[in-house]
PDB file of C-alpha atoms in Angstrom:
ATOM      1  CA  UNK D   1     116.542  76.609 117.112  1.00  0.00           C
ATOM      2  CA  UNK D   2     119.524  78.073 118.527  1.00  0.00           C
ATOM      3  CA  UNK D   3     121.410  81.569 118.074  1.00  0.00           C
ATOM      4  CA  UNK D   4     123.808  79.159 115.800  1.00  0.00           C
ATOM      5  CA  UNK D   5     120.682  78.602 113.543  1.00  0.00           C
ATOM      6  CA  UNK D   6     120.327  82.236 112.876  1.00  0.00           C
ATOM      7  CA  UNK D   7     118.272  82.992 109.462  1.00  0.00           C
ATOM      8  CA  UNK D   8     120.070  84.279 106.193  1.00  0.00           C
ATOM      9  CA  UNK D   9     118.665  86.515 105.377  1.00  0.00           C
ATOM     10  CA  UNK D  10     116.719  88.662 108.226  1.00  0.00           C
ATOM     11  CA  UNK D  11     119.604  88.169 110.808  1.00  0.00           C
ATOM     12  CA  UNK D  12     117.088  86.418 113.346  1.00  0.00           C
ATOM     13  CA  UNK D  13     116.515  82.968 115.570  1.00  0.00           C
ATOM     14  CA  UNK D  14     114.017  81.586 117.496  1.00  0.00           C
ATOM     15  CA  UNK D  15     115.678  82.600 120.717  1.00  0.00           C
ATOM     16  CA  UNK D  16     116.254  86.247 119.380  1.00  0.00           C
ATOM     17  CA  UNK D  17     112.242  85.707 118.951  1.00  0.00           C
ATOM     18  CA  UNK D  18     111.369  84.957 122.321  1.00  0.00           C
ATOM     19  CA  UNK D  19     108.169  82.821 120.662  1.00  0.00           C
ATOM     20  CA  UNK D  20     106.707  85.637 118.626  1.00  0.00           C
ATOM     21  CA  UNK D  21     103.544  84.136 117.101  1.00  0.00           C
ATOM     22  CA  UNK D  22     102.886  87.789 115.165  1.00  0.00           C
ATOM     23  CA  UNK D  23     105.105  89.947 112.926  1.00  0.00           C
ATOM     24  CA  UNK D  24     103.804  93.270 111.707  1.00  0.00           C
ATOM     25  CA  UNK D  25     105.405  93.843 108.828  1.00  0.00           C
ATOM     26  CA  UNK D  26     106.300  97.345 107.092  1.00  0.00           C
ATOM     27  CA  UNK D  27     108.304  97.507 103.958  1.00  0.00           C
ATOM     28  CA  UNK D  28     110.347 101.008 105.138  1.00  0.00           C
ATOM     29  CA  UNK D  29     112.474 100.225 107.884  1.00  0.00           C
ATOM     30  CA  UNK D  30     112.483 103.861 109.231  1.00  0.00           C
ATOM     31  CA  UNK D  31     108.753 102.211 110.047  1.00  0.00           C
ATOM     32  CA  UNK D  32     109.764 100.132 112.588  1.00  0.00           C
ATOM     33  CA  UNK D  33     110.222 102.411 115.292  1.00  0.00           C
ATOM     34  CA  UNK D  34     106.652 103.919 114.453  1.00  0.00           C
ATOM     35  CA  UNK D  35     105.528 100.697 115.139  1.00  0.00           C
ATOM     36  CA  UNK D  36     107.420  99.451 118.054  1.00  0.00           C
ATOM     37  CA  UNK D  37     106.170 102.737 120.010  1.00  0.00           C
ATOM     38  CA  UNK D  38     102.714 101.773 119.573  1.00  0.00           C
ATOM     39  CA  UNK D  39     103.224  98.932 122.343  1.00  0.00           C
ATOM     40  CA  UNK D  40     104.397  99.523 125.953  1.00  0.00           C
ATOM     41  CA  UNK D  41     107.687  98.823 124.913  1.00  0.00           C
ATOM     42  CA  UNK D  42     110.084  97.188 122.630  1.00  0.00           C
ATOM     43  CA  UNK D  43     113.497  96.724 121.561  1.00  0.00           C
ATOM     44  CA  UNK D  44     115.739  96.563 118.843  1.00  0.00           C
ATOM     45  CA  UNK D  45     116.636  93.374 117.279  1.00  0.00           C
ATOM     46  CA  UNK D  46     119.029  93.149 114.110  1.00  0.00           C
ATOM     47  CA  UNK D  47     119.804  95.142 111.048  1.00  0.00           C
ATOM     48  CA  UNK D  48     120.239  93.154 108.075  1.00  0.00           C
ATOM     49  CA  UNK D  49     120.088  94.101 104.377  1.00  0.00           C
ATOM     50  CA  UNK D  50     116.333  95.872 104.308  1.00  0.00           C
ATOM     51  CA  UNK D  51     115.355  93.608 107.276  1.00  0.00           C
ATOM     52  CA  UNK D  52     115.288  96.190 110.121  1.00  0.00           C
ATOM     53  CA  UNK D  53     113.411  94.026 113.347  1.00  0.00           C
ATOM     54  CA  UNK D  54     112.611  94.744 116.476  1.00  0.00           C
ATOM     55  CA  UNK D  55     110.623  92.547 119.208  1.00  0.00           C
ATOM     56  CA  UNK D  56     107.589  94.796 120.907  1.00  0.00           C
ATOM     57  CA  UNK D  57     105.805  93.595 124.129  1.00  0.00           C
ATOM     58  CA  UNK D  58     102.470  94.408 125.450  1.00  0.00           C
ATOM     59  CA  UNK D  59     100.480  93.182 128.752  1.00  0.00           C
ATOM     60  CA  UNK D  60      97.205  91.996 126.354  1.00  0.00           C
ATOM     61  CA  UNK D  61      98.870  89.849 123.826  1.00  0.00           C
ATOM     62  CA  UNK D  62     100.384  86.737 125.205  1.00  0.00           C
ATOM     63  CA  UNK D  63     103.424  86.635 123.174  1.00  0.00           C
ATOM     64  CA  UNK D  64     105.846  88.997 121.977  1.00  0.00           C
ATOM     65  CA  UNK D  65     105.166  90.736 118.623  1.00  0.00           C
ATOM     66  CA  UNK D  66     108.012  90.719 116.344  1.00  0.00           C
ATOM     67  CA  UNK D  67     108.462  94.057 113.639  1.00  0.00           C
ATOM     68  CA  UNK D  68     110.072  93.453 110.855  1.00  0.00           C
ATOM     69  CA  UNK D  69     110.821  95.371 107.598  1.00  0.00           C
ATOM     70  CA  UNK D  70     110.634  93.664 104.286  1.00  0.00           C
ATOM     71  CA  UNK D  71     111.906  96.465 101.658  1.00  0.00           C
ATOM     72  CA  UNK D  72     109.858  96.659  98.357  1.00  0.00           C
ATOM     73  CA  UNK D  73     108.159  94.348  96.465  1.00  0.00           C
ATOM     74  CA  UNK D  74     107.223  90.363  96.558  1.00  0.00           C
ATOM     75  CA  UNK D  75     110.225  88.687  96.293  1.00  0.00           C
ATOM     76  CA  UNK D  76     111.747  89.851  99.529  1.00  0.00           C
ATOM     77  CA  UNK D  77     108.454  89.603 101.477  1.00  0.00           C
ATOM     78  CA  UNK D  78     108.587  86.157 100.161  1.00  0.00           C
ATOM     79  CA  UNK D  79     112.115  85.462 101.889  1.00  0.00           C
ATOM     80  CA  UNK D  80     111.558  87.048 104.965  1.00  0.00           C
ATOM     81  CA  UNK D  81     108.128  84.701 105.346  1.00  0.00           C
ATOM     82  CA  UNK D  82     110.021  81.491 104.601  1.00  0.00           C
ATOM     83  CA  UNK D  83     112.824  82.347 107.455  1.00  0.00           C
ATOM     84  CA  UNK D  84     110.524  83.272 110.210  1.00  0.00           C
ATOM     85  CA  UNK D  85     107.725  80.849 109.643  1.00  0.00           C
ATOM     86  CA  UNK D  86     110.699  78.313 110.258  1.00  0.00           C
ATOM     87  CA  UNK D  87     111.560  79.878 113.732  1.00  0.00           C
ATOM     88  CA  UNK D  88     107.569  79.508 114.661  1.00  0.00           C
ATOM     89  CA  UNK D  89     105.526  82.799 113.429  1.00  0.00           C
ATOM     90  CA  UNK D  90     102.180  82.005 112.075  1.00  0.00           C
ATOM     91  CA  UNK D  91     100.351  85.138 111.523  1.00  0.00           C
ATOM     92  CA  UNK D  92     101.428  87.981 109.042  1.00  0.00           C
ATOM     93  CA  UNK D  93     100.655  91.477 109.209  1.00  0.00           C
ATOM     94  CA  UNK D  94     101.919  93.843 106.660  1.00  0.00           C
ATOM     95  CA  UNK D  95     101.722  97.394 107.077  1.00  0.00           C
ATOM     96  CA  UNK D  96     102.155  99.215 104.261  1.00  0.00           C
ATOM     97  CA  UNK D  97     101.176 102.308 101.519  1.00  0.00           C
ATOM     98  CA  UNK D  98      99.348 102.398  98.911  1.00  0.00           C
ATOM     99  CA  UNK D  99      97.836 104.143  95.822  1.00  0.00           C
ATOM    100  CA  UNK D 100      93.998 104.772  95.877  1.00  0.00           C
ATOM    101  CA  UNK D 101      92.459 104.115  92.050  1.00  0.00           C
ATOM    102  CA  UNK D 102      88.636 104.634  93.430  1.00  0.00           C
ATOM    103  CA  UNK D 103      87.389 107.815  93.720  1.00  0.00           C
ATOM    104  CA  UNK D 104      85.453 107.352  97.056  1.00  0.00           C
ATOM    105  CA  UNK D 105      88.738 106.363  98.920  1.00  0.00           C
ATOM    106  CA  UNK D 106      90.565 109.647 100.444  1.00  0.00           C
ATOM    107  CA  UNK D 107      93.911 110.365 101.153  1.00  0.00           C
ATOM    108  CA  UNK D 108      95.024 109.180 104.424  1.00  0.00           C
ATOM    109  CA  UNK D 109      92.738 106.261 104.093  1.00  0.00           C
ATOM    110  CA  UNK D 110      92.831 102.809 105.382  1.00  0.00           C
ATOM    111  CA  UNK D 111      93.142 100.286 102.736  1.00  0.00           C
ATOM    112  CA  UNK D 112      92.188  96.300 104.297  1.00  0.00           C
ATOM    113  CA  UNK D 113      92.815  94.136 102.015  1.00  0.00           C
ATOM    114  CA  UNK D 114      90.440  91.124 101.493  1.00  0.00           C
ATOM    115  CA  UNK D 115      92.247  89.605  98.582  1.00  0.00           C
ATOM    116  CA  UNK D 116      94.873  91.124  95.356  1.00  0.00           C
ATOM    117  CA  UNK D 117      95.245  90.704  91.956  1.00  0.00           C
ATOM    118  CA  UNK D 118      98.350  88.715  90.914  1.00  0.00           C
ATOM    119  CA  UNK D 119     100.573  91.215  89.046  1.00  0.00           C
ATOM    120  CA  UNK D 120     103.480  90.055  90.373  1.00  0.00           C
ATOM    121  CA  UNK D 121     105.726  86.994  89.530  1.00  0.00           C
ATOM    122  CA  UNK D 122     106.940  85.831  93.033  1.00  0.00           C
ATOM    123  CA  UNK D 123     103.905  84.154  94.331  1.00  0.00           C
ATOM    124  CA  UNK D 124     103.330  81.789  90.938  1.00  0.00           C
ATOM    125  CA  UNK D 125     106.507  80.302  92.451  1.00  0.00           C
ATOM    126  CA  UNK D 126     104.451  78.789  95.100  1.00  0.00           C
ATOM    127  CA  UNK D 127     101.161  78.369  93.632  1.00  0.00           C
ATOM    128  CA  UNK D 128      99.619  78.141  90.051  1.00  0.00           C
ATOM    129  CA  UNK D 129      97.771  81.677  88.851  1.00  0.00           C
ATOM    130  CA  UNK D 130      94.287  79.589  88.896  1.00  0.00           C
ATOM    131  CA  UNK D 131      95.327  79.634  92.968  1.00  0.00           C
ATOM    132  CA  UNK D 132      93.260  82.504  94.821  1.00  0.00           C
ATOM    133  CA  UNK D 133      94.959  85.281  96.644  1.00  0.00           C
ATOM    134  CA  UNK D 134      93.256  85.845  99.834  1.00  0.00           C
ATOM    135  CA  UNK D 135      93.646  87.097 103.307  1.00  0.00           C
ATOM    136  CA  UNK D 136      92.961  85.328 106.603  1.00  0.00           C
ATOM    137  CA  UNK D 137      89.453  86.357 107.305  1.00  0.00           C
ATOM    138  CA  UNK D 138      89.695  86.154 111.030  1.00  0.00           C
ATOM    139  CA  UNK D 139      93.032  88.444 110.655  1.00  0.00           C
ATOM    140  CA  UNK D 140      90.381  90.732 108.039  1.00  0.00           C
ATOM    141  CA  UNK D 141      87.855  90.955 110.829  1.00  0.00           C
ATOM    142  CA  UNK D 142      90.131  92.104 113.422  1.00  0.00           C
ATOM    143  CA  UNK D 143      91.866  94.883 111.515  1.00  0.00           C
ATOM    144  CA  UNK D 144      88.248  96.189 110.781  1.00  0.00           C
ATOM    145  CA  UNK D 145      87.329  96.102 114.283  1.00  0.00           C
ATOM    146  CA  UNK D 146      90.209  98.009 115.225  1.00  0.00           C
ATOM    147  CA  UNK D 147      89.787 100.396 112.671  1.00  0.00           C
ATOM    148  CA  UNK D 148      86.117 100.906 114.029  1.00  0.00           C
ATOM    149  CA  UNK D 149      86.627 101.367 117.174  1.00  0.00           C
ATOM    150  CA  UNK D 150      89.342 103.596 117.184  1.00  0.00           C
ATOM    151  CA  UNK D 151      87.628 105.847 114.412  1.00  0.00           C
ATOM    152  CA  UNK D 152      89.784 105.589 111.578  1.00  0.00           C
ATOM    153  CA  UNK D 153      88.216 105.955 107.717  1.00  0.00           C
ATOM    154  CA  UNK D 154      88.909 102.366 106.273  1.00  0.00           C
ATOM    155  CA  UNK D 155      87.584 100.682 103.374  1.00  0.00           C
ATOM    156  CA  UNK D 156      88.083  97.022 102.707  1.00  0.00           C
ATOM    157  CA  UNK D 157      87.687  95.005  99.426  1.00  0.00           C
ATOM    158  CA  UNK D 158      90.248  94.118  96.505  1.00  0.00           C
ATOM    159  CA  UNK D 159      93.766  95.316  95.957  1.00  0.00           C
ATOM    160  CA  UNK D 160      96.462  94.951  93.126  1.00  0.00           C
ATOM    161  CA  UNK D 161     100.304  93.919  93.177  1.00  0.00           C
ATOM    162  CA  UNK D 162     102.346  95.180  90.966  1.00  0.00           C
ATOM    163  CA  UNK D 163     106.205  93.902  90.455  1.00  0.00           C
ATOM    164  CA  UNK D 164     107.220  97.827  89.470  1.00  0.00           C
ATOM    165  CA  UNK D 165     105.729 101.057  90.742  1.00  0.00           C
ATOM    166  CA  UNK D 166     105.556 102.399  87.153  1.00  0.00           C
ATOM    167  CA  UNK D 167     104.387 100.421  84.473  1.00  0.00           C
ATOM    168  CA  UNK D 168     102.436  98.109  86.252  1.00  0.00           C
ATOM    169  CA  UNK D 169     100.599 100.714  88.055  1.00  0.00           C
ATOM    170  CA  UNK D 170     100.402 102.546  84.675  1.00  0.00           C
ATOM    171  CA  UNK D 171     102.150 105.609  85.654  1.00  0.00           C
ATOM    172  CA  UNK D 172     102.812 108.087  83.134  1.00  0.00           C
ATOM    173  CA  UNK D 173     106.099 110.350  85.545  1.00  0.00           C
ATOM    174  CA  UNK D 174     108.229 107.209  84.728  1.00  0.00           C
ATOM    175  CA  UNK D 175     112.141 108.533  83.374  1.00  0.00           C
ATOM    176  CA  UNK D 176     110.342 107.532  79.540  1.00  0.00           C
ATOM    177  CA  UNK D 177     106.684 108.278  80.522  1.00  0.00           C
ATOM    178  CA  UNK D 178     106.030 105.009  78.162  1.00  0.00           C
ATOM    179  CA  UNK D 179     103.645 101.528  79.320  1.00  0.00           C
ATOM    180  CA  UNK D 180     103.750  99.377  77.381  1.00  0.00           C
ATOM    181  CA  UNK D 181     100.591  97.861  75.651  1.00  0.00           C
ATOM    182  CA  UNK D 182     100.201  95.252  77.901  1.00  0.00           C
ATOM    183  CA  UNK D 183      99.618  97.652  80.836  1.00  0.00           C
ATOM    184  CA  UNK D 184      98.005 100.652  78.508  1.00  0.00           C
ATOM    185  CA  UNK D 185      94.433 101.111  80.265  1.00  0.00           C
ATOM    186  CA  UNK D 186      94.613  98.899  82.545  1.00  0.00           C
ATOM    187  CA  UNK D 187      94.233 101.270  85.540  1.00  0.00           C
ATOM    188  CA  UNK D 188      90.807 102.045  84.409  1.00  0.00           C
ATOM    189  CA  UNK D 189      89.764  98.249  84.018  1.00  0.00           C
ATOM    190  CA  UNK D 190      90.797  97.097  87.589  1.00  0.00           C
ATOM    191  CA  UNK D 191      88.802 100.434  88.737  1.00  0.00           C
ATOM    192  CA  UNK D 192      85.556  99.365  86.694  1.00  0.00           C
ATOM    193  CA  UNK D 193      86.509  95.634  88.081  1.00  0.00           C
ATOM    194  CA  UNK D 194      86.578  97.470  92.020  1.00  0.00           C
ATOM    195  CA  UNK D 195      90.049  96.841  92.602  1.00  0.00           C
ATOM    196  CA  UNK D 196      90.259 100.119  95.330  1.00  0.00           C
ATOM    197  CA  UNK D 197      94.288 100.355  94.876  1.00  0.00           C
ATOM    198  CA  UNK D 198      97.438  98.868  94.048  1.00  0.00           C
ATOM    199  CA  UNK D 199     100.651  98.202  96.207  1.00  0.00           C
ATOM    200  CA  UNK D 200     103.372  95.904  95.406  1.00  0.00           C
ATOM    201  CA  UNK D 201     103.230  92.937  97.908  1.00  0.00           C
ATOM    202  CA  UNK D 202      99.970  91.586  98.991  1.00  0.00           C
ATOM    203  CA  UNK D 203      98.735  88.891  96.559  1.00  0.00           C
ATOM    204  CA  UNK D 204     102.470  87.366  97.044  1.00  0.00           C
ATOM    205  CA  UNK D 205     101.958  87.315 100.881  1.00  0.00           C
ATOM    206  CA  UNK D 206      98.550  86.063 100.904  1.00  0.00           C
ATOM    207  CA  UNK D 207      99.540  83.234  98.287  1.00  0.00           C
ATOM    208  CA  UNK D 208     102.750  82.512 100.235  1.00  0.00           C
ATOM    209  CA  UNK D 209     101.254  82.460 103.876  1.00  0.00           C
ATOM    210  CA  UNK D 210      98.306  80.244 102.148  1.00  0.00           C
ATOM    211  CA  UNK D 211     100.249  77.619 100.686  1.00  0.00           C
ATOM    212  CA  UNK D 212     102.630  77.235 103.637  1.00  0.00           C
ATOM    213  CA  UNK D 213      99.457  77.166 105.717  1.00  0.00           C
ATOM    214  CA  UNK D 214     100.095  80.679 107.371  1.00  0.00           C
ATOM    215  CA  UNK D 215      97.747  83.741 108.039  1.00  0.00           C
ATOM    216  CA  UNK D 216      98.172  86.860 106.839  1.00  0.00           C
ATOM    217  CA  UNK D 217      96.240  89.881 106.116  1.00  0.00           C
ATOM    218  CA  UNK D 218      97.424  93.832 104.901  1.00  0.00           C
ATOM    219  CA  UNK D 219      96.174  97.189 105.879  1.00  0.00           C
ATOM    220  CA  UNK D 220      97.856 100.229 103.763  1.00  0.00           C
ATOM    221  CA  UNK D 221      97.877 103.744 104.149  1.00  0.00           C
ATOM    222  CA  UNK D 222      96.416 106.106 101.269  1.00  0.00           C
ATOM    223  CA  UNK D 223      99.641 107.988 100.224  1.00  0.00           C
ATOM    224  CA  UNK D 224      98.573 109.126  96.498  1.00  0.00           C
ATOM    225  CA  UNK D 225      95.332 108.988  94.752  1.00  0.00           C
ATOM    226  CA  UNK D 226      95.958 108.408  91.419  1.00  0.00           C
ATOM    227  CA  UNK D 227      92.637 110.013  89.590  1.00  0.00           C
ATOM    228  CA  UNK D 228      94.291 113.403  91.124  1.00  0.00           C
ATOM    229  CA  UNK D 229      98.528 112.228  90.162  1.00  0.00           C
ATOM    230  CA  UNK D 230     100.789 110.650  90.719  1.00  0.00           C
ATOM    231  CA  UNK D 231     102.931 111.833  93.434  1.00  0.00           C
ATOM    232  CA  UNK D 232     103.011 110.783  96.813  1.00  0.00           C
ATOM    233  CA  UNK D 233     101.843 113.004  99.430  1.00  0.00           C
ATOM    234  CA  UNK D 234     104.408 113.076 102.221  1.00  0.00           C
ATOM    235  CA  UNK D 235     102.364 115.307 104.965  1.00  0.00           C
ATOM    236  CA  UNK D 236      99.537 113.170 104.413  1.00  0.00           C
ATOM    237  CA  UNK D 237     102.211 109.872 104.860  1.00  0.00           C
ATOM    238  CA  UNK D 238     103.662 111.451 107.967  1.00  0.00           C
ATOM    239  CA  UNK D 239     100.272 111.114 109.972  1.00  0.00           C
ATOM    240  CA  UNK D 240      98.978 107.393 108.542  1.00  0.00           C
ATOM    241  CA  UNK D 241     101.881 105.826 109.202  1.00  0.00           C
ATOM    242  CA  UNK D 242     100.908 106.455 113.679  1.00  0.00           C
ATOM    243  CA  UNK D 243      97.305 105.091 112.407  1.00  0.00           C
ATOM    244  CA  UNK D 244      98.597 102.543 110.478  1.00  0.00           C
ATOM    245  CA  UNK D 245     100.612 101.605 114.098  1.00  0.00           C
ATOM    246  CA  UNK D 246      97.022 102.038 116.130  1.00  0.00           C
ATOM    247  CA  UNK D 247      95.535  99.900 114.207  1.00  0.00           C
ATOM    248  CA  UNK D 248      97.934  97.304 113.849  1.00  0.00           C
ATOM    249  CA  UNK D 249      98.398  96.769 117.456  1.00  0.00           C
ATOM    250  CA  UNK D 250      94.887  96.899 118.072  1.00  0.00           C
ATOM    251  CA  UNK D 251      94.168  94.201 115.772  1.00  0.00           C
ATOM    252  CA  UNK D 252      96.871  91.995 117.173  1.00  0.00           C
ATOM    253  CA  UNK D 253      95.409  92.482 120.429  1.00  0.00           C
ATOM    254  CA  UNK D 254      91.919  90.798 119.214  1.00  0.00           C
ATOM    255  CA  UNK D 255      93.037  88.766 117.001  1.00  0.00           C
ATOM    256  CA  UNK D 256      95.454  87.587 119.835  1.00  0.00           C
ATOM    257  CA  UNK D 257      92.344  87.307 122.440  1.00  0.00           C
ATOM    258  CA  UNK D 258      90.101  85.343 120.492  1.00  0.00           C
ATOM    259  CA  UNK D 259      92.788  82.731 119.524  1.00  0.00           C
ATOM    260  CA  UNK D 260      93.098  81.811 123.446  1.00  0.00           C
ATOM    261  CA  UNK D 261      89.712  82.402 123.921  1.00  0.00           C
ATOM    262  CA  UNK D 262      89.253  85.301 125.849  1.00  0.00           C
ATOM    263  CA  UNK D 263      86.767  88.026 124.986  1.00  0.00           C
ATOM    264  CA  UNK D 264      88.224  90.936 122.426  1.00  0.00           C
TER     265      UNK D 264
END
């Protein structure tokens, strides 16, 4: 695909690319530098509505690895895996926050997530609700790995999307403080279900990347833990977001080795 070809909506073309196979992928684009300085070097790509990229290089993964923003929420995660599966990237990596709803998960956390509940609308445009939101499990077993062995406190298991940060995650600091009924109590049955947190993107990227016949998989920072509030600790954001960029990279770099068959 040529430069001519470029994509709508995240300002990028194969050639821009350089064969990326991998695209870690944050949903704050003041993330992508975090993440490009994780590798032994990188580059700016393009700027384009919330689709802030960059293109990262390192001597152990045999490709470039493309960075790319996706804002908030499904439907724009949705976009932005449409366009670059079409210029040749097969596995997804977001790298994200999240809110912890177990009481064993800490602040500053890892969060993998195996599969999510479908609270959101954007991935039953791809797949009926019967259809399963799950994670590559060869993408799951690398990001544990590389949580392991660089010491990081991770926990993997079941996460929830939401489509808003408010109701649908039952928060009560909303501009009204109401939820409605459908979403009254509903924290407290995904915790007795062992749903360990919810985000806002997941169970549309795994049912996306599924359906198109992608990979993907999500690891998420503990920002809030919502048994204690509901704000968002910053100082404890400001540190998981460099081992949120460890363990990305590290992951990429077995899940990258094992594909061409070398030892991880």
């Amino acid at each position: 695909m040529a430069d001519s070809d470029l994509q709508y909506h995240v300002g990028l073309s194969a050639s821009l690319i350089e064969g990326a196979r991998y695209v870690l992928m944050p949903g704050d684009p003041d993330r992508v530098p975090v993440l490009s300085a994780a590798f032994a070097h990188s580059r700016p790509l393009a700027q384009s509505r919330e689709y802030r990229s960059a293109l990262a290089y390192a001597e152990d993964v045999p490709t470039p690895v493309l960075i790319l923003s996706t804002g908030i929420g499904a439907p724009s995660a949705s976009i932005a895996i449409e366009e670059l599966a079409r210029l040749g990237v097969r596995y997804f990596l977001r790298v994200g926050t999240t809110g912890a709803i177990q009481r064993h998960i800490a602040l500053g956390d890892l969060v993998i997530s195996e599969a999510s509940v479908r609270l959101e609308g954007t991935s039953s445009h791809y797949a009926p609700i019967e259809y399963p939101a799950v994670a590559s499990v060869d993408m799951i077993c690398a990001l544990r790995e590389a949580a392991c062995a660089l010491g990081i406190s991770h926990h993997s298991g079941m996460t929830c999307s939401s489509d808003s940060f408010w109701p649908g995650q039952e928060r009560r600091d909303s501009f009204v403080g109401y939820i409605p009924r459908r979403f009254q109590g509903t924290l407290e049955e995904w915790r007795r279900l062992n749903v360990l947190s919810y985000e806002m993107e997941n169970s549309a990227l795994f049912v996306v990347c599924r359906a198109l016949g992608l990979e993907a998989a999500s690891v998420c920072a503990v920002v809030a833990c919502r048994w204690q509030g509901e704000a968002v600790s910053h100082d404890v954001y400001a540190k998981a977001k460099h081992d949120l960029a460890r363990v990305a990279r590290e992951a990429v770099r077995r899940h990258a080795a094992r594909a061409i068959g070398r030892p991880a």
